[in-house]
Structure formats: structure tokens, C-alpha cells
Coordinates of C-alpha atoms in Angstrom, one line a residue:
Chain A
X1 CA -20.4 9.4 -43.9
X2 CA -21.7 7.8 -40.7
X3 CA -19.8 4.6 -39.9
X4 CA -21.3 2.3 -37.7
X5 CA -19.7 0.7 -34.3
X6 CA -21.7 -2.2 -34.3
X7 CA -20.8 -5.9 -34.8
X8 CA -17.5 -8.3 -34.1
X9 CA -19.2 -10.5 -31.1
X10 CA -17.5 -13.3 -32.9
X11 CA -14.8 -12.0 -33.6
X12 CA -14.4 -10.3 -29.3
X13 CA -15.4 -14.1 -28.2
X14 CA -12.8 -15.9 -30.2
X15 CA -10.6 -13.1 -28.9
X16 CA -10.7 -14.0 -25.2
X17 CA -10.7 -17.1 -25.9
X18 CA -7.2 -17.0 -27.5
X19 CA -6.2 -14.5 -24.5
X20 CA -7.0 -17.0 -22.3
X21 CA -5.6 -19.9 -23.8
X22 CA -1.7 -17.4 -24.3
X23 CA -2.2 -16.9 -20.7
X24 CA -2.3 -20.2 -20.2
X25 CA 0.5 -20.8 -22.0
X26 CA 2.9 -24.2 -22.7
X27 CA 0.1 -27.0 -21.4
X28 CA 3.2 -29.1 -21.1
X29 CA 4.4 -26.6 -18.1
X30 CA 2.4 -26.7 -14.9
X31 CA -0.3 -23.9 -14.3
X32 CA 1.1 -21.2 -11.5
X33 CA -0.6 -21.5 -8.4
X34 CA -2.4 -18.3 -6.8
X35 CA -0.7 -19.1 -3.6
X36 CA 2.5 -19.5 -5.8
X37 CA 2.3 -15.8 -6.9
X38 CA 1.2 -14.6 -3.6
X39 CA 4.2 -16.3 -1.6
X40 CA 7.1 -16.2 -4.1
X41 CA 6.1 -12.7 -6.4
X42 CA 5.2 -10.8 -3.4
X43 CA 6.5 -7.9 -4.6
X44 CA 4.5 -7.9 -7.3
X45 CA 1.5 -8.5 -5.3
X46 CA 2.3 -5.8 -2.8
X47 CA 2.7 -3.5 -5.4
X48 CA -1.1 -4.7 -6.8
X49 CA -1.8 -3.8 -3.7
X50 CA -0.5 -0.9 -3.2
X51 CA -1.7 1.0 -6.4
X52 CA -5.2 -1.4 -6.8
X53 CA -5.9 0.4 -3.4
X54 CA -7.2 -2.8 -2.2
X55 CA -5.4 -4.9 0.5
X56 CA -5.7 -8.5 0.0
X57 CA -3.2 -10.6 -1.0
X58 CA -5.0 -13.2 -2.6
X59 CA -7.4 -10.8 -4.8
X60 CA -4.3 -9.3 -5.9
X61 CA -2.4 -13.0 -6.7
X62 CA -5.2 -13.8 -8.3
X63 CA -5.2 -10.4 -10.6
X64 CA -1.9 -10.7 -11.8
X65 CA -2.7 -14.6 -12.8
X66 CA -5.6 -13.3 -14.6
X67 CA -3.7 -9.8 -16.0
X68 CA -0.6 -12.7 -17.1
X69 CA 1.2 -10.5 -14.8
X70 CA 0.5 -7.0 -16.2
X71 CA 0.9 -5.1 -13.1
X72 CA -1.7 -2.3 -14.6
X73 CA -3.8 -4.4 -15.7
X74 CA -3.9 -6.4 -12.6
X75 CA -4.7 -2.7 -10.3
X76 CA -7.3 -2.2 -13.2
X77 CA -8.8 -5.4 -12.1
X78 CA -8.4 -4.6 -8.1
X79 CA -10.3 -1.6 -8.5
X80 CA -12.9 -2.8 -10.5
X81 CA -13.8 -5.6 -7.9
X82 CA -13.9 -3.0 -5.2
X83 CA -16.5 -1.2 -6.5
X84 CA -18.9 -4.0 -6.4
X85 CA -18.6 -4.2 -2.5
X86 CA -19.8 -2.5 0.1
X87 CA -17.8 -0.2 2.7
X88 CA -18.3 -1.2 6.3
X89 CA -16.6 2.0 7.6
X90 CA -13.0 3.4 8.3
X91 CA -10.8 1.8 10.6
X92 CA -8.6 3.9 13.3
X93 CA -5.4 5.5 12.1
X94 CA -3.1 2.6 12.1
X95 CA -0.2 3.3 14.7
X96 CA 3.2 2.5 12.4
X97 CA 4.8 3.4 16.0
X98 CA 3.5 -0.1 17.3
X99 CA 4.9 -1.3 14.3
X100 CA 6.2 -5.7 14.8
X101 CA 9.6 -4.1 12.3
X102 CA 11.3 -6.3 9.7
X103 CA 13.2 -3.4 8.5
X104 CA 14.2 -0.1 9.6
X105 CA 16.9 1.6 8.5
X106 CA 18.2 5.4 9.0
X107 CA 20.4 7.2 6.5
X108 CA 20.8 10.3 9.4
X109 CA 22.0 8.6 12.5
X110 CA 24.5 5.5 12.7
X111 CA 23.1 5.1 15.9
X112 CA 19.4 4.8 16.6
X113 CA 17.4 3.3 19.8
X114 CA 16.1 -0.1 18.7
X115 CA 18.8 -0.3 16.0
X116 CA 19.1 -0.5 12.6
X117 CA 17.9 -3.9 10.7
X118 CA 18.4 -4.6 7.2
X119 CA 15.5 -7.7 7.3
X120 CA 14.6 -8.9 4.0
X121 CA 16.5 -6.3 1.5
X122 CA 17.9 -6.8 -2.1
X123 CA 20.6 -4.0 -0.3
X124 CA 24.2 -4.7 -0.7
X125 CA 23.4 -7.4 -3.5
X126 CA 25.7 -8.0 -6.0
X127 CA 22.6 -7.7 -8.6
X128 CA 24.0 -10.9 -10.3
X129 CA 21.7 -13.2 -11.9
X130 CA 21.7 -16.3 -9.8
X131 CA 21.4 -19.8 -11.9
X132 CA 20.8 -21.7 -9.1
X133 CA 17.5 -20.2 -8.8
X134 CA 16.6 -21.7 -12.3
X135 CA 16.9 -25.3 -10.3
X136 CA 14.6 -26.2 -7.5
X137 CA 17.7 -26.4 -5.0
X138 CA 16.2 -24.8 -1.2
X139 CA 17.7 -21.5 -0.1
X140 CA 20.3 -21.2 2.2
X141 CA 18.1 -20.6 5.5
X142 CA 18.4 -17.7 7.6
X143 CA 19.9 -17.1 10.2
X144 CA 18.6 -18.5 13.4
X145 CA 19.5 -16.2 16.3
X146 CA 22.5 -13.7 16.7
X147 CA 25.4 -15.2 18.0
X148 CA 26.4 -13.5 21.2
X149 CA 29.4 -12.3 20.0
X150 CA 30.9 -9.4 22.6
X151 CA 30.5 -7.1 19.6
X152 CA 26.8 -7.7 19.3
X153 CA 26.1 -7.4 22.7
X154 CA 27.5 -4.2 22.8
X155 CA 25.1 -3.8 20.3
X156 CA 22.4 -5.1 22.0
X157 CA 23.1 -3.1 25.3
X158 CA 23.1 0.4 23.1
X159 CA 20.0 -0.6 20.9
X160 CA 18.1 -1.7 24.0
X161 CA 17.1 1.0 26.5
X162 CA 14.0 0.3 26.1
X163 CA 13.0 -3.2 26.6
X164 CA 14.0 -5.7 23.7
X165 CA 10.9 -6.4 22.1
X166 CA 9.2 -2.7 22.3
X167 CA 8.8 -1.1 18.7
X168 CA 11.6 0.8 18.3
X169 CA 10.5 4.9 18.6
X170 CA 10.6 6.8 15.5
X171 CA 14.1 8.4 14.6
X172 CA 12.7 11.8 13.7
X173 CA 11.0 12.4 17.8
X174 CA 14.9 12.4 18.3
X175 CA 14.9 15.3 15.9
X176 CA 11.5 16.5 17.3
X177 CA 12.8 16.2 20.8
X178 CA 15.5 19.6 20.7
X179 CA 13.1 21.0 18.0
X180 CA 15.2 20.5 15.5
X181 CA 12.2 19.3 13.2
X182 CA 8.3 20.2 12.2
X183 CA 5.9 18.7 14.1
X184 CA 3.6 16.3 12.3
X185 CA 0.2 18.1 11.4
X186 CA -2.1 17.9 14.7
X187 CA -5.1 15.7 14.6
X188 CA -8.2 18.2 14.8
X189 CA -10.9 15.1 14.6
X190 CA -11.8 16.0 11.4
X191 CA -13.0 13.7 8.5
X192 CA -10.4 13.1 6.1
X193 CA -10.8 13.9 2.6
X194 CA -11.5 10.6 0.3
X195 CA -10.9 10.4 -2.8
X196 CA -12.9 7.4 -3.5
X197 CA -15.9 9.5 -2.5
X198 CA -15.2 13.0 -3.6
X199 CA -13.3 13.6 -7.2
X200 CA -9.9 15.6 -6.7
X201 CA -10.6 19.0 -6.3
X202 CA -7.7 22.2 -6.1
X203 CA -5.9 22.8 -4.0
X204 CA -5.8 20.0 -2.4
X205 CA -5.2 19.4 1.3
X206 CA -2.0 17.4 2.2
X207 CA -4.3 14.4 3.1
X208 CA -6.0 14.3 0.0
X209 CA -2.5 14.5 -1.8
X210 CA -1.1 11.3 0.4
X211 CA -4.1 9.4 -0.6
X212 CA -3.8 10.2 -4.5
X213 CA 0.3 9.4 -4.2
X214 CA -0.3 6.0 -1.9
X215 CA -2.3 4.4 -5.0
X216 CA -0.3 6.7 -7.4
X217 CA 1.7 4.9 -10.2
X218 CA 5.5 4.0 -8.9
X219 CA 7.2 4.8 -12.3
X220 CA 5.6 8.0 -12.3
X221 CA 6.2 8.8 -8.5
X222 CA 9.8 7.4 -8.6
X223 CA 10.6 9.8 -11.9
X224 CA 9.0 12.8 -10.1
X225 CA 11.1 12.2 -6.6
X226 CA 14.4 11.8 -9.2
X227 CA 13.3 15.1 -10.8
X228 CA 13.6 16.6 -7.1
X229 CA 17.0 14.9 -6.7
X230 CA 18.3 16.2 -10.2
X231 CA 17.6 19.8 -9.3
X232 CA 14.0 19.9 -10.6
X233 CA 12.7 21.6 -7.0
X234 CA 15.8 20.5 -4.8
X235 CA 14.5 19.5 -0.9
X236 CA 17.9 18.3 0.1
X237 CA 16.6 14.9 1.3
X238 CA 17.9 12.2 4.3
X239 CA 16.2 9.1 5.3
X240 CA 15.4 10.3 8.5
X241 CA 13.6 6.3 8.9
X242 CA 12.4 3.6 7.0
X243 CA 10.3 0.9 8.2
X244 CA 8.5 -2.1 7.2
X245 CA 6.8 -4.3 9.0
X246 CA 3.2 -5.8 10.2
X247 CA 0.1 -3.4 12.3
X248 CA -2.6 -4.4 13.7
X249 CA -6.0 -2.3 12.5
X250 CA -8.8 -1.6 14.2
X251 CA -12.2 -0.7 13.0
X252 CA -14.5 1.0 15.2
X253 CA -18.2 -1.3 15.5
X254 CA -21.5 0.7 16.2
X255 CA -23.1 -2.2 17.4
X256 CA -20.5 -3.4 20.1
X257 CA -19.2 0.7 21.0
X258 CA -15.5 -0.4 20.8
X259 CA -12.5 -0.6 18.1
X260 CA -12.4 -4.5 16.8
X261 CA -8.6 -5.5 15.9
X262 CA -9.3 -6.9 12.5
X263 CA -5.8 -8.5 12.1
X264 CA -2.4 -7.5 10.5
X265 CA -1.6 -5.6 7.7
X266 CA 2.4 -5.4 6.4
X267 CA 3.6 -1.6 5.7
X268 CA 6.2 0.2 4.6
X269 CA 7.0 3.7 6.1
X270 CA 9.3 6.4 4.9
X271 CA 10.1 9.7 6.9
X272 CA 12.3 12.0 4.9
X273 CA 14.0 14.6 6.4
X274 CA 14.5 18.0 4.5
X275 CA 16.3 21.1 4.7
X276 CA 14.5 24.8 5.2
X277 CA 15.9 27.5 5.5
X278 CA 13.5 29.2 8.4
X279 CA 11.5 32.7 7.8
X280 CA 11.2 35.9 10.3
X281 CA 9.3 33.5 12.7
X282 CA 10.3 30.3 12.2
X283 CA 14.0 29.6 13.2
X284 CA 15.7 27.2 10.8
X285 CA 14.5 23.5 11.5
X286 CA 14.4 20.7 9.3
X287 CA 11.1 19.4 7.4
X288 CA 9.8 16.9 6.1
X289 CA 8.2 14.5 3.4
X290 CA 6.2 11.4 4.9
X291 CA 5.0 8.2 2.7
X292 CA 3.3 5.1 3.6
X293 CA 2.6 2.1 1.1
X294 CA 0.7 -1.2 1.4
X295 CA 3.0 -3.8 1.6
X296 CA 6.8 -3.5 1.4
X297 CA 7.5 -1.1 -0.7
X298 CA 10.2 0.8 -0.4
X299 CA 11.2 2.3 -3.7
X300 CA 7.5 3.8 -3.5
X301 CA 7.5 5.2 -0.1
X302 CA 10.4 6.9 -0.5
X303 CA 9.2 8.1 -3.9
X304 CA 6.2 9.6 -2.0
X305 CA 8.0 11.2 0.2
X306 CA 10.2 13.1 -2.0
X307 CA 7.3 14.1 -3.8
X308 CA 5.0 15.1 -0.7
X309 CA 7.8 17.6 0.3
X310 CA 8.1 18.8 -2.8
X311 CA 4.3 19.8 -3.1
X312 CA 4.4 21.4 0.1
X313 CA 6.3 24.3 -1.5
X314 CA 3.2 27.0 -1.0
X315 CA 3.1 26.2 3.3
X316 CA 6.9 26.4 3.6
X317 CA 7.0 29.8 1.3
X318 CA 9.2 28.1 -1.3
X319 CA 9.1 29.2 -4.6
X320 CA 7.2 27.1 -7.1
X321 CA 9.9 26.2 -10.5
X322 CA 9.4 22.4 -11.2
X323 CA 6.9 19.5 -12.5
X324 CA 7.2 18.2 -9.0
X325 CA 5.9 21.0 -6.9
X326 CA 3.0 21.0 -9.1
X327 CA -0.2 19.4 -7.6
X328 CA -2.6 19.5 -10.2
X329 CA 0.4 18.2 -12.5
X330 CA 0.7 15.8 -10.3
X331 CA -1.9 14.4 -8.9
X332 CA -3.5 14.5 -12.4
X333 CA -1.3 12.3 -13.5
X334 CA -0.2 9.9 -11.2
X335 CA -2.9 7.4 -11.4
X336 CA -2.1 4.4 -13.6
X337 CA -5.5 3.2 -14.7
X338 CA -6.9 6.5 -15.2
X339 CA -3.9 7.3 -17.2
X340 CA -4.2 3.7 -18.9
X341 CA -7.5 4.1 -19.9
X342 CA -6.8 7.6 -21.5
X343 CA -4.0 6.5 -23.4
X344 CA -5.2 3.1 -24.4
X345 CA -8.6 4.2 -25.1
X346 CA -7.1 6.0 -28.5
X347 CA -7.3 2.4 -29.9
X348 CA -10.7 1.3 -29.9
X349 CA -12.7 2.1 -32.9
X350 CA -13.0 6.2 -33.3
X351 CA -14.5 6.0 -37.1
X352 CA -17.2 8.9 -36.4
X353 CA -14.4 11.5 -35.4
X354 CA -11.6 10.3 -37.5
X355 CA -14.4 10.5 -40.8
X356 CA -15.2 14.5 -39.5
X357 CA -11.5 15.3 -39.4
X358 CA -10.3 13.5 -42.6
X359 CA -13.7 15.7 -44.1
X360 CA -12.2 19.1 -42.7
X361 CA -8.7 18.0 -43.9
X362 CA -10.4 17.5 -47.4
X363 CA -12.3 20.9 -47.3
X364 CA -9.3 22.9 -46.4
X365 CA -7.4 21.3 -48.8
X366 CA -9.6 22.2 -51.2
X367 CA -10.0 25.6 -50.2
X368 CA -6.1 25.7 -50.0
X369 CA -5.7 24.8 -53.4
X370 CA -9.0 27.0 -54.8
X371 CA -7.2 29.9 -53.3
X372 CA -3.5 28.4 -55.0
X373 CA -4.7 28.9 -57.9
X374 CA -5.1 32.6 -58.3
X375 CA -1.9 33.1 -55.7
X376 CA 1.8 31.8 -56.0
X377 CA 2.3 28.7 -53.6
X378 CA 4.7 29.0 -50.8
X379 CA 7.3 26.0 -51.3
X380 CA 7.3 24.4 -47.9
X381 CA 4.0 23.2 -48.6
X382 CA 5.0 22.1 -52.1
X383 CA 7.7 19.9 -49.9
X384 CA 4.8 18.7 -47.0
X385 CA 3.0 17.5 -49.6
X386 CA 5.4 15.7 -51.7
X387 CA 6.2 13.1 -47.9
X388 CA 3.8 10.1 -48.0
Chain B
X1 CA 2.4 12.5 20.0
X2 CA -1.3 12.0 19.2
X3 CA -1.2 8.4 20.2
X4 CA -4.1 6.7 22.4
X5 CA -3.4 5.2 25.1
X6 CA -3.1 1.4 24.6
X7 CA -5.9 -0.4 26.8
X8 CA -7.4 -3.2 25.3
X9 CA -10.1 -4.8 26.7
X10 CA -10.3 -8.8 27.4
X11 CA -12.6 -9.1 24.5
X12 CA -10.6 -7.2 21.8
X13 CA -7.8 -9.4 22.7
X14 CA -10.1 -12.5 22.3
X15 CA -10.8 -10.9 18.9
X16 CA -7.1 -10.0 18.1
X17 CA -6.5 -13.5 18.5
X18 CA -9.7 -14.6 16.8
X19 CA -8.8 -12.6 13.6
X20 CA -5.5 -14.5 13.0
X21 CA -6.8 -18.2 13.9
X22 CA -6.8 -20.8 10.4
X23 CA -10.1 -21.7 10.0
X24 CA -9.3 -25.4 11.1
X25 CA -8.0 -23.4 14.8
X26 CA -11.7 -22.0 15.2
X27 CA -12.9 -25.4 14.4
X28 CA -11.2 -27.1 16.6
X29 CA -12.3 -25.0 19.0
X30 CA -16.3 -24.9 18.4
X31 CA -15.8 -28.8 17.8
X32 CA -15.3 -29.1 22.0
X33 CA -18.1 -27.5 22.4
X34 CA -20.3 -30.1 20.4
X35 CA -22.9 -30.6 20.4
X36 CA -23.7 -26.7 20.3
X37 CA -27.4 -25.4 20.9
X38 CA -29.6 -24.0 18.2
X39 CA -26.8 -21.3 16.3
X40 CA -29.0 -18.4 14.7
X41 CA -27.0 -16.2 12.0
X42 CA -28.3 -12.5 13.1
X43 CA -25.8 -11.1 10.6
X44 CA -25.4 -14.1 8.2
X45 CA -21.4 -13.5 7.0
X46 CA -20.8 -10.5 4.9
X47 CA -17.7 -9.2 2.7
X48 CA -17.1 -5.5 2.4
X49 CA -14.1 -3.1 2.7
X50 CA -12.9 -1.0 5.2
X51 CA -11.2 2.2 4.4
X52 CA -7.5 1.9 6.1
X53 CA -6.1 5.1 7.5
X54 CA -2.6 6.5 8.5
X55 CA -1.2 9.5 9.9
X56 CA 0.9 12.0 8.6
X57 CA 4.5 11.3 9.4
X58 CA 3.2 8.8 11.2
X59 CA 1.3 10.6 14.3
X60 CA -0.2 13.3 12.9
X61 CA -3.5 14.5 10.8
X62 CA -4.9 11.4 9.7
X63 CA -5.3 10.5 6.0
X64 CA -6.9 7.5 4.3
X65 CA -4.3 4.9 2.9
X66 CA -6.4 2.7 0.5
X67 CA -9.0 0.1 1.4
X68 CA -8.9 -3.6 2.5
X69 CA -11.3 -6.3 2.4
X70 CA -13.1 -7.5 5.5
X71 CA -15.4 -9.8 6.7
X72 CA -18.4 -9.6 9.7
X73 CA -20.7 -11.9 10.7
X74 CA -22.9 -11.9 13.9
X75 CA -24.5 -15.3 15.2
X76 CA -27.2 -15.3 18.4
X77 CA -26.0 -18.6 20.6
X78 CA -28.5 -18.8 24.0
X79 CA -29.7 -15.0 23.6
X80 CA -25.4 -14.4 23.4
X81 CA -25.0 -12.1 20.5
X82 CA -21.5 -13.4 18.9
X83 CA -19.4 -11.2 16.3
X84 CA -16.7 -11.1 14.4
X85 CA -14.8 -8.4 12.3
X86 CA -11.8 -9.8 10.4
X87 CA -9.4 -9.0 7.2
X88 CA -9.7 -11.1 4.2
X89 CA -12.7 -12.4 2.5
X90 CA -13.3 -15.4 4.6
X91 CA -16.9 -16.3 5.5
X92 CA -17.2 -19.5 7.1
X93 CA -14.0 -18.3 9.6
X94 CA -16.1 -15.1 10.1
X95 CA -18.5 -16.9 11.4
X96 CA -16.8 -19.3 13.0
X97 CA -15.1 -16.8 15.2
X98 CA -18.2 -14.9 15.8
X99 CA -19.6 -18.3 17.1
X100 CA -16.3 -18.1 19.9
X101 CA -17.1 -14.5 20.6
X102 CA -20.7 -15.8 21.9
X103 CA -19.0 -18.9 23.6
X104 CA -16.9 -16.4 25.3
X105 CA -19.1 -14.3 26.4
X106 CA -20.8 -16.7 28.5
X107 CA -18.7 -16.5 31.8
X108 CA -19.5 -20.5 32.5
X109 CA -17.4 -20.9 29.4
X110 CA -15.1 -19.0 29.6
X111 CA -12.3 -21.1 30.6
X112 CA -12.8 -23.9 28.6
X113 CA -12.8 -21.5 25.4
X114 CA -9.6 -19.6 26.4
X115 CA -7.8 -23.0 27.5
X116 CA -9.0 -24.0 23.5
X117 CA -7.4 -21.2 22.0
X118 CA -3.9 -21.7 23.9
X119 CA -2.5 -23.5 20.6
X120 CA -3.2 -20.3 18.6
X121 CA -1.3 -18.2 21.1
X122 CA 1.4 -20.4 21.2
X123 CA 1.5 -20.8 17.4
X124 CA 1.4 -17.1 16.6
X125 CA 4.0 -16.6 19.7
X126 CA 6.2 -19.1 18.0
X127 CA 6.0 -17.6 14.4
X128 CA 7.0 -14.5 15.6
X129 CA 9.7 -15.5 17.7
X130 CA 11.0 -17.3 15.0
X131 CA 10.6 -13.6 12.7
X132 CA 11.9 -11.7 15.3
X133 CA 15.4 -14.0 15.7
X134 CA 16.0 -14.0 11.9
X135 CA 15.1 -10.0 11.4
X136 CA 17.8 -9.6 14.7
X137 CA 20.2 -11.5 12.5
X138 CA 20.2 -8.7 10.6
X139 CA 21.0 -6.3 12.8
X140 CA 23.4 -4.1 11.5
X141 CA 26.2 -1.9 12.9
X142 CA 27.7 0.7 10.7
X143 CA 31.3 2.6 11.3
X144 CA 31.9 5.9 9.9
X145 CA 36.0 5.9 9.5
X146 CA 38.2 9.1 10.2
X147 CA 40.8 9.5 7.9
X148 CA 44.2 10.3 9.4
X149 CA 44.9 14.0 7.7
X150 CA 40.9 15.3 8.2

């Protein structure tokens, strides 16, 4: 009856060894670099990043080396290593308004103060494979400096109002400016909810949400902000603005009473700008969705921010019809190595439950058949039993 | 917009530049200061995380973004009390730049260690310029045409 778990240490040893060796693979081809990974898959790492909930580029390099560039298994690793360190404290909201931009791009307004950059974007390519990438020839380098061309400068002179190198203002405090728009949630100085500290609870505040989508799976967020698209809890969505580009953070230090700029990080910011229809007090404005993502990550952000308007239903007196809208559905289910673990946990050994359910199966079959034998049989079960 | 006002003092911006110097920078600093007096590690070099927040829609409530690994390290150079804060896991250029923050401090040396630092400034004012020129190359403009009938 009771089968034992016990055993295959050989068998587990001999096992890693022959993962490590297949990660390893052809000996003939040179071993991949972490800074290799961390400089040219940098999307890969950002999005390691992103969902590990851990910034740092090499940790996450060296995570998808080790994972043989299983992105889960690579976030797995990320937030295992956190645990093992300590927390010094939390740093000051990052300002994404001082934001040094790479990118920004509106899908509402043509024209924007400080302009619209495409920076480094696999928009308006022809998504054909490229063979010269399978050779070690350099890529064409970018371009320099603008040429002065009268058309640019026209350009120039309506981007900059504001002087040249100030971070361009965010496109929805045009909105905000005739009221047009919600206001962002004040700041009342309290503690946000964490996550990493307290398990998910319901409801859940909008903070607590942000934080569960920013390290929440990007297939799963991506499919959910489609859902919203296809009619599944429609929000009528605009880029209102994306950016990406480097902060600086600050973290406050007890011992020297002032915020310590701790360096850059590189972010990707989405504002999404929704329709609502307005109530008895409220005249019509628009609202909105917001995301924010380690890295640059764009497909995620805005995947966040579809989804972060679409859980808002309950504030905005929406009604509640769709997947998308639901928070415990949700944020159940968006994180990847929860989920993972879950799933993949259905393969390791499960003898002891499997040998008490093949003994009920038995029983009621028995008892099935006992009683079969002083009624007439009903023929579907004749048919069941016939499949193998 | 719930922004703070933007005054940094001399010594954040010391530290701003301190956290983005290659260990061989802060080196060649601390190297023209040879040889230095007795260094004693009050904080000896220390990795931990930080939790990184945000803002809703970008200036509002805040919310907590997902963590990033820091390093500290405190060093006491004649009675100065040096320390660093900086992103990555990185001990030796944690204390390395804590070792500048104590230099600094002292007002005598001042100078010397802000005239030592001018490559790093120039280096991350470079690097940038050169970002900012190709992201402008990108600049877009985009036409919405009228058709004739509409």
C-alpha cells in the first residue's frame, strides 16, 4: 500500500550532471559569455528582470546562462537569490518625469512638447529574417546627429519650448491641464502595500495590484490586455505616452539624514488613456491605465496598463463581465513561478495519492459491479469501459 | 504634481557621480592620494536589495516596482566617516567610493578630489551626448493627410 519516496541520489547526481554538460552544449562552439547575454539578449535579460523582480543585469545574464535561456526558469532563479539577501530599505519614488528618454512615443497627439522619438524600436520593421546577422559583419552605425535640414528645425523649434535637453513633460498633464483627464491618485504618505512582505489579500488596493502585474508573467498579461481589446471588458484604449529611458534612484540613509542617488536604472513607462462615460457628479473625462516595467519593455507595460484599467471597474462604477476585470482571477494567476511550480509540480513522484485513488477507483468498481449484478447495466458504461 | 523640489546637495552629487565611476575611475582617484592614512572599515562592504518604487501614472500614490541589488559600505579615514550607497553588487567599488566620500569631506581635499573626478564627468557627459545625438536621429515627425472629398 504505502510506497516509499526515498532513494535515486545517483540517479538526481548523474542527472545534473547531464543537464549541465546539454547546457553546455557543442564543446567545439565557444561558451556564451555572461556579458555576451547581458549586452546582445537584453531583452531577454530585461524581461528576467522584469518578472525575477530583481534589477541587476548581470544576476539576470547569468540566470538565463544557467536556466539555458528558459526565461521562467531564469525569474525562478532571480527570486530565489533574493531571498537570501537582506533589504536595506525602500528607495524614493523614482520620478519617470526626470526621465534621460530613448523613446517616447504618443499614439493621441502628433504633436507633443519634446517630440516624439522612435530610439531603439523593432517598429516599422519589415520582420524579415536578416542573414547577415548569421555572419560577424558590424552593424550599420547610427546616426550621428540630425542633419539640420529646414524641415527638422522646424521640428526642433516646435519640440523645444522648453529647453533642449529638459525631459520632455508627460503628454497626459496636456490632458490634465483643461481637465480633460483623472488625476493620478494623491500621495497621502502612506506605506505601500508589499507584496514581498504581506501575501495578496482581497480586494486589493491599486498599489498592491501594480506590484503583482509589474513582476506578473507577460504572456499572461499580454493575453488578458488582448481580451480587453477583443471585447472582453472594452476600455477604449490610446497611448496617451510611452517612454523608456534611464532614472536616477534615491534611497533615503538613516545614518547620513539625506536621499543617496544610488545610480541609473533603465524603465519603460506606459500611460493609457481610456474612455468613461462620466456619472451625476463627474462630467465625462477620460481615464486611465498606468504600467511601469524594469527595463525596456514595452509589450509588457502596455499589457499592464490595459489590464490596470480594466480592474478598476468597481471605482469607475463599471460593470464587472470579463476575466480581465477580475482581481482575484488575476492577480492569482499572473505569477509565472508560482504558476510554474503548481503546474510542474504534478510531475514529481505522487505514489501515496495516486495508490488512494487507484484504491477508491477499485472499490467503486467493485461496488458498481456487486450492485450490476442484481440490476440491468446502463450501456454507456458498457461503452466507457470497453476504451483502453 | 507631487514632485519634490529638485535640490541636491554638493555631496549627493559627489555620490551621483560616485555611483556610476568603473572601479578603475575610483582607483585612480584614491591612487593620488597615496600613500593614504590608516583606512578603518566601519561598515565593512555589504550586498542587499532595495525595494524600488514608482508612482501611479507616474506622479501619484506611490507603489513598489520590484527590488534591485545594492551595495553600502562605510570606512572611518582621520575620524571622517566615508559612505557609499550604490546599485549592483560590487564590493570593492563600494568601498572604494566610500573611501572618496571621506576624502571629500575633508575641506583641505576637496579640490584635489573634485579635480580627480573630472574624467568621470566628462566621460559620463560624453556617453550621453553621444545617446542623446543618436536617440535625436530618431526624431520623428508624423503627417495626418486630408483627403480631397472629406
Amino acid at each position: 500500500m504505502y510506497v516509499a519516496v526515498k532513494g535515486g541520489e545517483r540517479a538526481i547526481r548523474n542527472a545534473h550532471d547531464l543537464l549541465a554538460q546539454t547546457r553546455r552544449g557543442d564543446p567545439e562552439v565557444p561558451e556564451i559569455g555572461i556579458d555576451q547575454i547581458r549586452e546582445q539578449l537584453s531583452l531577454a535579460v530585461d524581461r528576467v528582470m522584469a518578472e525575477g523582480s530583481l534589477y541587476d543585469r548581470d544576476l539576470a545574464a547569468l540566470a538565463l546562462k544557467q536556466a539555458r535561456g528558459d526565461a521562467i526558469e531564469a525569474i525562478f532563479l532571480l527570486r530565489a537569490l533574493r531571498t537570501t539577501l537582506p533589504r536595506f530599505g525602500a528607495t524614493l519614488p523614482v520620478d519617470t518625469g526626470t526621465m534621460r528618454v530613448r523613446r517616447r512615443v504618443s499614439a493621441t497627439f502628433k504633436d507633443i512638447p519634446g517630440g516624439q522619438v522612435l530610439g531603439p524600436t523593432f517598429d516599422y520593421t519589415h520582420r524579415l529574417l536578416d542573414p547577415s546577422l548569421a555572419t560577424e559583419a558590424e552593424p550599420r552605425k547610427p546616426a550621428p546627429a540630425p542633419k539640420k535640414s529646414a524641415q527638422a528645425k522646424a521640428a526642433q523649434a516646435r519640440a523645444a519650448v522648453q529647453e533642449p535637453s529638459a525631459p520632455p513633460p508627460r503628454v497626459v498633464d496636456l490632458l490634465g491641464d483643461e481637465g480633460l483627464i483623472e488625476p493620478s491618485p494623491p500621495d497621502t504618505g502612506a506605506e505601500p502595500p508589499d507584496l514581498t512582505r504581506a501575501p495578496l489579500a482581497f480586494p486589493a488596493e491599486r498599489e498592491t495590484r501594480l506590484q503583482n502585474l509589474a513582476r506578473g508573467d507577460e504572456g499572461f498579461l499580454l493575453a488578458l490586455g488582448y481580451s480587453t481589446q477583443r471585447g472582453y471588458a472594452r476600455t477604449h484604449p490610446f497611448v496617451g505616452e510611452i517612454r523608456m529611458g534611464a532614472v536616477q534612484v534615491e534611497l533615503f540613509a538613516e545614518e547620513l539624514g539625506f536621499a543617496v542617488p544610488l545610480g541609473e536604472i533603465t524603465l519603460t513607462e506606459c500611460q493609457m488613456v481610456n474612455q468613461f462615460q462620466g456619472s451625476a457628479e463627474v462630467p465625462p473625462q477620460f481615464t486611465r491605465g498606468y504600467g511601469l516595467v524594469f527595463g525596456q519593455s514595452e509589450r509588457k507595460a502596455m499589457s499592464m496598463a490595459l489590464v490596470d484599467r480594466a480592474l478598476r471597474w468597481q471605482e469607475l462604477g463599471e460593470e464587472k463581465t470579463a476575466p480581465a476585470q477580475d482581481a482575484e482571477f488575476v492577480l492569482s494567476h499572473s505569477d509565472n513561478v508560482q504558476a510554474t511550480g503548481f503546474v510542474e509540480h504534478l510531475k514529481l513522484p505522487h505514489y501515496v495519492d495516486f495508490q488512494a485513488e487507484l484504491d477508491l477507483v477499485r472499490r467503486l468498481r467493485a461496488e458498481h459491479a456487486a450492485r450490476g449484478d442484481s440490476e440491468p447495466q446502463d450501456e454507456p458504461t458498457e461503452a466507457a469501459e470497453a476504451t483502453p | 504634481m507631487a514632485t519634490e523640489p529638485q535640490t541636491t546637495s554638493p555631496r549627493q552629487d559627489l555620490m551621483a557621480l560616485l555611483a556610476q565611476a568603473s572601479q578603475s575611475e575610483l582607483d585612480a582617484v584614491i591612487e593620488r592620494f597615496a600613500p593614504l592614512p590608516r583606512v578603518e572599515d566601519v561598515r565593512p562592504a555589504e550586498v542587499g536589495l532595495c525595494m524600488v518604487r514608482g508612482r501611479i501614472g507616474g506622479d501619484g500614490s506611490p507603489f513598489n516596482l520590484g527590488e534591485a541589488t545594492i551595495t553600502r559600505a562605510a570606512v572611518r579615514l582621520n575620524a571622517i566617516i566615508g559612505v557609499s550607497y550604490l546599485l549592483g553588487r560590487d564590493p570593492e567599488r563600494a568601498r572604494a567610493a566610500a573611501l572618496i566620500d571621506a576624502l571629500w569631506q575633508d575641506t583641505a581635499a576637496r579640490p584635489a578630489v573634485e579635480e580627480a573626478l573630472a574624467p568621470v564627468q566628462t566621460r559620463l557627459t560624453a556617453l550621453r551626448e553621444v545617446e542623446a545625438a543618436s536617440t535625436d536621429a530618431t526624431r520623428v515627425e508624423f503627417f495626418t493627410l486630408v483627403r480631397g472629398e472629406d
